Coordinates of C-alpha atoms and ligand atoms in Angstrom, one line a residue:
M1 CA -31.8 13.7 13.4
T2 CA -33.8 15.4 10.6
P3 CA -31.4 16.9 8.1
V4 CA -31.7 20.6 7.5
L5 CA -32.0 19.9 3.7
A6 CA -33.2 16.7 2.1
V7 CA -33.4 16.5 -1.7
E8 CA -34.8 13.4 -3.3
N9 CA -35.0 12.4 -6.9
L10 CA -35.0 16.0 -8.1
R11 CA -35.6 16.4 -11.8
K12 CA -35.9 19.4 -14.2
S13 CA -35.8 19.6 -18.0
F14 CA -35.9 22.6 -20.3
G15 CA -37.5 21.2 -23.5
D16 CA -35.3 18.3 -24.5
L17 CA -32.5 19.3 -22.3
V18 CA -32.3 17.4 -19.0
A19 CA -30.7 19.9 -16.6
V20 CA -31.2 18.0 -13.4
D21 CA -31.5 14.2 -13.7
G22 CA -32.5 12.6 -10.4
V23 CA -30.5 14.3 -7.7
D24 CA -30.5 13.0 -4.1
F25 CA -28.5 14.4 -1.2
E26 CA -28.9 15.6 2.4
V27 CA -27.2 18.4 4.3
A28 CA -27.0 18.0 8.1
E29 CA -27.1 20.9 10.6
G30 CA -23.9 22.9 10.7
E31 CA -22.5 21.2 7.6
I32 CA -21.0 22.9 4.6
F33 CA -22.1 20.8 1.6
G34 CA -20.4 21.6 -1.7
F35 CA -21.7 21.1 -5.2
L36 CA -18.8 20.8 -7.5
G37 CA -19.3 20.8 -11.2
P38 CA -18.4 22.4 -14.5
N39 CA -20.4 24.9 -16.5
G40 CA -23.9 23.6 -17.3
A41 CA -23.7 20.8 -14.7
G42 CA -27.1 21.7 -13.2
K43 CA -25.9 23.5 -10.1
T44 CA -27.9 26.7 -10.5
T45 CA -31.0 24.8 -11.6
T46 CA -30.8 22.6 -8.5
I47 CA -30.3 25.7 -6.2
S48 CA -33.2 27.5 -7.9
M49 CA -35.6 24.6 -7.2
I50 CA -34.5 24.5 -3.6
A51 CA -34.9 28.3 -3.4
G52 CA -38.5 27.9 -4.7
L53 CA -37.7 30.0 -7.8
L54 CA -38.2 27.1 -10.2
R55 CA -40.7 24.3 -10.1
P56 CA -39.2 20.8 -10.2
D57 CA -40.6 18.3 -12.8
D58 CA -40.3 15.6 -10.1
G59 CA -38.8 14.9 -6.7
E60 CA -39.0 16.3 -3.3
I61 CA -37.2 19.1 -1.3
R62 CA -37.6 19.2 2.5
V63 CA -36.1 21.8 4.8
D64 CA -36.2 20.8 8.5
G65 CA -38.6 18.1 7.4
V66 CA -41.0 20.5 5.8
S67 CA -41.7 19.8 2.1
I68 CA -41.5 22.8 -0.2
A69 CA -44.5 21.5 -2.0
D70 CA -46.6 21.5 1.2
D71 CA -45.5 24.9 2.6
A72 CA -43.3 27.0 0.3
R73 CA -43.6 30.1 2.4
A74 CA -42.3 28.4 5.6
V75 CA -39.5 26.9 3.6
K76 CA -38.5 30.1 2.0
R77 CA -38.2 31.9 5.3
K78 CA -35.6 29.4 6.4
L79 CA -33.5 30.0 3.4
G80 CA -30.9 32.7 2.6
V81 CA -30.3 32.7 -1.1
V82 CA -27.2 34.3 -2.7
P83 CA -27.8 34.0 -6.4
Q84 CA -25.1 33.6 -9.0
D85 CA -26.3 36.7 -10.8
V86 CA -26.1 39.7 -8.4
A87 CA -29.6 40.8 -7.5
V88 CA -29.5 44.3 -5.9
Y89 CA -31.1 47.6 -6.7
A90 CA -28.4 49.7 -8.4
E91 CA -30.0 53.1 -7.6
L92 CA -30.2 52.3 -3.9
S93 CA -27.3 52.3 -1.4
A94 CA -26.1 49.1 0.4
R95 CA -27.9 50.3 3.5
E96 CA -31.1 50.9 1.6
N97 CA -30.9 47.5 -0.2
L98 CA -30.5 45.8 3.2
R99 CA -33.3 47.8 4.8
F100 CA -35.6 46.8 1.9
W101 CA -34.6 43.2 2.0
G102 CA -34.9 43.0 5.8
G103 CA -38.4 44.5 5.6
I104 CA -39.4 41.6 3.2
Y105 CA -38.5 39.2 6.0
G106 CA -40.5 41.2 8.6
L107 CA -37.5 42.8 10.3
K108 CA -37.9 46.4 11.5
G109 CA -36.9 49.1 13.9
Q110 CA -33.9 48.8 16.2
A111 CA -33.4 45.1 15.4
L112 CA -33.2 45.7 11.7
R113 CA -30.8 48.7 12.1
E114 CA -28.5 46.7 14.3
R115 CA -28.5 43.8 11.9
I116 CA -27.7 46.0 9.0
E117 CA -24.7 47.6 10.7
E118 CA -23.5 44.2 11.8
L119 CA -23.7 42.9 8.3
L120 CA -22.1 45.9 6.7
D121 CA -19.2 45.5 9.0
Q122 CA -19.0 41.8 8.3
V123 CA -18.8 42.2 4.6
G124 CA -16.6 45.3 4.8
L125 CA -19.0 47.8 3.3
S126 CA -19.6 50.2 6.3
E127 CA -17.6 53.0 4.7
R128 CA -19.4 52.9 1.4
A129 CA -22.8 52.0 2.8
D130 CA -24.6 55.2 1.6
D131 CA -23.2 55.3 -1.9
P132 CA -25.5 54.0 -4.6
V133 CA -24.7 50.5 -5.6
K134 CA -24.2 51.4 -9.2
Q135 CA -20.9 53.0 -8.1
Y136 CA -19.7 49.8 -6.6
S137 CA -17.1 47.4 -8.0
G138 CA -18.2 43.8 -9.0
G139 CA -16.7 42.5 -5.8
M140 CA -18.5 45.0 -3.6
K141 CA -21.8 44.2 -5.3
R142 CA -21.2 40.5 -4.5
R143 CA -20.4 41.3 -0.9
L144 CA -23.7 43.2 -0.6
N145 CA -25.5 40.3 -2.3
L146 CA -24.0 38.0 0.4
A147 CA -25.1 40.3 3.2
M148 CA -28.7 40.4 1.8
G149 CA -28.9 36.6 1.8
L150 CA -27.9 36.6 5.5
I151 CA -30.1 39.4 6.8
H152 CA -32.8 37.2 8.4
R153 CA -30.2 34.7 9.9
P154 CA -31.4 31.9 7.7
R155 CA -31.3 28.3 8.8
L156 CA -29.8 27.3 5.5
I157 CA -27.8 29.5 3.2
L158 CA -27.6 28.7 -0.6
L159 CA -24.5 30.2 -2.1
D160 CA -24.3 29.9 -5.9
E161 CA -20.7 30.5 -7.1
P162 CA -20.1 33.6 -5.0
T163 CA -16.6 34.1 -6.3
V164 CA -17.1 33.8 -10.1
G165 CA -16.2 36.6 -12.4
I166 CA -14.3 38.8 -9.9
D167 CA -10.6 39.6 -9.6
P168 CA -8.4 37.6 -7.3
Q169 CA -8.3 40.2 -4.5
A170 CA -12.1 40.6 -4.4
R171 CA -12.4 36.8 -4.5
K172 CA -10.1 36.5 -1.5
K173 CA -12.2 38.9 0.4
I174 CA -15.4 37.0 -0.4
L175 CA -13.8 33.7 0.6
E176 CA -12.8 35.3 4.0
I177 CA -16.4 36.3 4.6
V178 CA -17.7 32.9 3.6
E179 CA -15.2 31.3 6.0
S180 CA -16.3 33.6 8.8
I181 CA -19.9 32.6 8.2
T182 CA -19.2 28.9 8.1
R183 CA -17.1 29.0 11.2
G184 CA -20.2 30.3 13.0
G185 CA -21.9 26.9 12.5
Q186 CA -24.1 28.0 9.7
T187 CA -25.5 25.3 7.4
V188 CA -24.5 26.0 3.8
L189 CA -25.0 24.6 0.4
Y190 CA -22.1 26.0 -1.7
T191 CA -21.8 25.6 -5.4
T192 CA -18.5 26.1 -7.2
H193 CA -16.4 25.0 -10.0
Y194 CA -13.2 25.8 -8.1
L195 CA -11.7 22.8 -6.6
E196 CA -9.6 24.6 -4.0
E197 CA -12.7 26.3 -2.6
A198 CA -14.6 23.0 -2.4
E199 CA -11.6 21.4 -0.7
S200 CA -10.8 24.2 1.7
F201 CA -14.2 24.6 3.4
C202 CA -16.7 21.9 2.5
D203 CA -17.3 19.1 5.0
R204 CA -18.8 17.0 2.2
L205 CA -19.0 17.3 -1.5
A206 CA -21.1 16.1 -4.4
I207 CA -19.5 16.0 -7.8
I208 CA -22.1 16.8 -10.3
D209 CA -22.1 16.7 -14.1
H210 CA -24.9 16.5 -16.7
G211 CA -27.5 16.9 -13.9
R212 CA -26.3 13.8 -12.0
I213 CA -24.3 13.3 -8.8
L214 CA -21.4 11.2 -9.8
A215 CA -19.7 10.9 -6.4
E216 CA -20.4 12.1 -2.9
G217 CA -18.6 12.2 0.4
S218 CA -16.0 13.8 2.5
I219 CA -12.8 14.9 0.7
A220 CA -11.1 11.9 2.2
Q221 CA -13.8 9.5 1.0
L222 CA -13.8 11.0 -2.5
K223 CA -10.0 10.7 -2.7
A224 CA -10.3 7.1 -1.5
Q225 CA -12.5 6.4 -4.6
L226 CA -9.4 6.8 -6.7
G227 CA -7.6 4.3 -4.6
E228 CA -4.4 4.4 -2.6
G229 CA -1.2 5.1 -4.4
S230 CA 0.7 7.6 -6.5
L231 CA -0.7 9.0 -9.7
L232 CA 1.6 8.4 -12.6
T233 CA 0.9 10.4 -15.8
V234 CA 2.8 9.6 -18.9
Q235 CA 2.7 11.1 -22.4
G236 CA 4.2 9.8 -25.5
E237 CA 3.6 8.5 -29.0
F238 CA 1.2 5.7 -28.2
L239 CA -2.4 4.8 -29.0
E240 CA -5.0 4.0 -26.4
Q241 CA -5.6 0.3 -27.3
P242 CA -2.0 -0.9 -27.5
F243 CA -1.2 0.9 -24.3
R244 CA -4.0 -0.9 -22.6
E245 CA -2.6 -4.2 -23.8
I246 CA 0.8 -3.4 -22.4
L247 CA -0.8 -2.3 -19.1
A248 CA -2.7 -5.6 -18.8
G249 CA 0.7 -7.4 -18.8
L250 CA 2.1 -5.2 -16.1
G251 CA 0.2 -6.5 -13.1
D252 CA -0.6 -4.0 -10.4
L253 CA -1.0 -0.7 -12.3
R254 CA -4.6 0.7 -12.4
E255 CA -6.0 2.8 -15.1
V256 CA -7.4 6.2 -14.1
E257 CA -7.7 7.5 -17.7
I258 CA -6.1 6.4 -21.0
T259 CA -6.3 8.3 -24.2
D260 CA -4.1 8.4 -27.3
G261 CA -0.8 9.9 -26.3
R262 CA -1.6 10.2 -22.6
A263 CA -2.2 7.8 -19.7
M264 CA -3.0 8.4 -16.1
L265 CA -2.3 5.4 -13.9
L266 CA -2.6 4.7 -10.2
V267 CA 0.5 3.0 -8.8
P268 CA -0.2 0.9 -5.7
G269 CA 2.4 1.2 -2.9
G270 CA 2.9 4.9 -3.6
S271 CA 6.1 6.3 -4.9
R272 CA 8.1 3.1 -4.3
G273 CA 6.0 1.4 -7.0
V274 CA 6.8 4.1 -9.6
G275 CA 10.3 2.9 -10.6
P276 CA 9.2 -0.6 -11.4
A277 CA 6.1 0.7 -13.2
L278 CA 8.2 3.0 -15.4
E279 CA 10.6 0.1 -16.0
G280 CA 7.7 -2.0 -17.1
L281 CA 6.4 0.6 -19.5
Y282 CA 9.9 1.3 -21.0
G283 CA 10.6 -2.4 -21.1
A284 CA 7.5 -2.9 -23.3
G285 CA 9.0 -0.6 -25.8
L286 CA 7.0 2.5 -25.1
H287 CA 8.5 5.9 -26.0
L288 CA 7.5 8.3 -23.3
D289 CA 8.4 12.0 -23.5
D290 CA 6.8 13.3 -20.4
V291 CA 6.4 11.7 -17.0
L292 CA 4.6 13.2 -14.0
I293 CA 4.3 11.7 -10.5
K294 CA 2.0 13.1 -7.9
E295 CA -0.4 12.4 -5.1
P296 CA -4.0 12.0 -6.5
N297 CA -6.4 14.9 -5.9
L298 CA -10.0 15.7 -6.5
E299 CA -9.4 17.1 -9.9
D300 CA -8.1 13.6 -10.9
L301 CA -11.2 12.0 -9.5
F302 CA -13.3 14.5 -11.5
L303 CA -11.4 13.7 -14.7
K304 CA -11.8 10.0 -14.1
L305 CA -15.6 10.3 -13.4
T306 CA -16.4 12.8 -16.2
G307 CA -13.6 12.4 -18.7
R308 CA -13.2 16.2 -18.6
E309 CA -11.4 18.9 -16.7
L310 CA -13.3 21.0 -14.2
R311 CA -12.6 24.3 -15.9
D312 CA -13.4 25.1 -19.5
Ligands
LIG401 N1 -34.1 28.7 -18.2 C1 -33.4 27.8 -19.0 N2 -33.9 27.5 -20.2 C2 -33.2 26.6 -20.9 N3 -32.1 25.9 -20.5 C3 -31.6 26.2 -19.3 C4 -32.3 27.2 -18.5 N4 -31.6 27.2 -17.3 C5 -30.5 26.4 -17.5 N5 -30.6 25.7 -18.6 C6 -29.6 24.7 -19.1 O1 -29.6 23.7 -18.1 C7 -28.3 23.2 -18.0 C8 -27.8 23.4 -16.5 O2 -27.7 24.8 -16.3 P1 -27.3 25.3 -14.9 O3 -27.4 26.8 -15.0 O4 -28.0 24.7 -13.8 O5 -25.7 24.9 -14.8 P2 -24.6 25.3 -13.7 O6 -24.1 24.1 -13.2 O7 -25.2 26.3 -12.8 O8 -23.5 26.0 -14.7 P3 -22.6 27.3 -14.4 O9 -21.4 26.8 -13.7 O10 -22.2 27.7 -15.8 O11 -23.4 28.3 -13.6 C9 -27.4 23.9 -19.0 O12 -27.3 23.1 -20.1 C10 -28.2 25.2 -19.3 O13 -28.0 25.6 -20.6
LIG402 MG1 -24.7 28.2 -12.3

């Protein structure tokens, strides 16, 4: 079956800076595909090219098999874009913004009025629908932004970090709306640097950094890349190289990440293997002052792939 979105070898540089460096992925019908990456990873640049707002240096983007290079208009009509930076008219009300935006997509009359009421209800803005947007809170503006991206019932919705920069309560509300959209079988490309969001509603994920996809798959497939076992993190007064040498003599333990003073190891056999592993480390004369045992998660995979934490 033709994927709703197919991206091949997408590239974009700004001067010397390579923002998107050969990105390939596909999103199937009804799938929520997550783009997980830290600040500056290239998420917005990728979305902007798919949305037709930025011209790629190279590569191809197809929506329902139609290349954006061949028919940008046809592709754009299939997309609902919810940009990272809220794009609404501050002087107009929510209802007026939606009417304007619906008009751009050729909606009018009764059909447009009904769609607007439906969306206002869905994003919880019915009561404030006639107030000028400049009187809205950040969360309310974001909810309106979301409604605008949905007005023409797009085939594919592009959501660029819809929960960034708002308070936890507003964020929760946005997440509820996104969840209700996704339950309806909508195909979505969702960028975020929040792991919990990616984990809670993405069917598949790509981990992106420095413009490249480092890993891709379902949550289970990504976790499996770390390997089976428990994750043992130890801290103490040791240096990277001698620690590695000790580790090499300890058989089964696998390195996830080792730096001076801190090592993250995968212990095969799960928690049963942790006791012998620690005995081995202590037995080699290491002084450890902090030990943490847990099940591996995506943040650990991210750290292993990029050498840095998701949040900065
Ligand atoms: N118009 C531009 N001119 C120059 N550099 C740009 C431009 N847009 C983006 N960049 C650079 O490209 C890189 C990727 O930026 P991008 O906005 O795609 O990242 P992002 O993953 O969306 O990050 P964030 O999580 O902060 O939104 C960054 O280094 C950024 O500074
Ligand atoms: Mg961005």
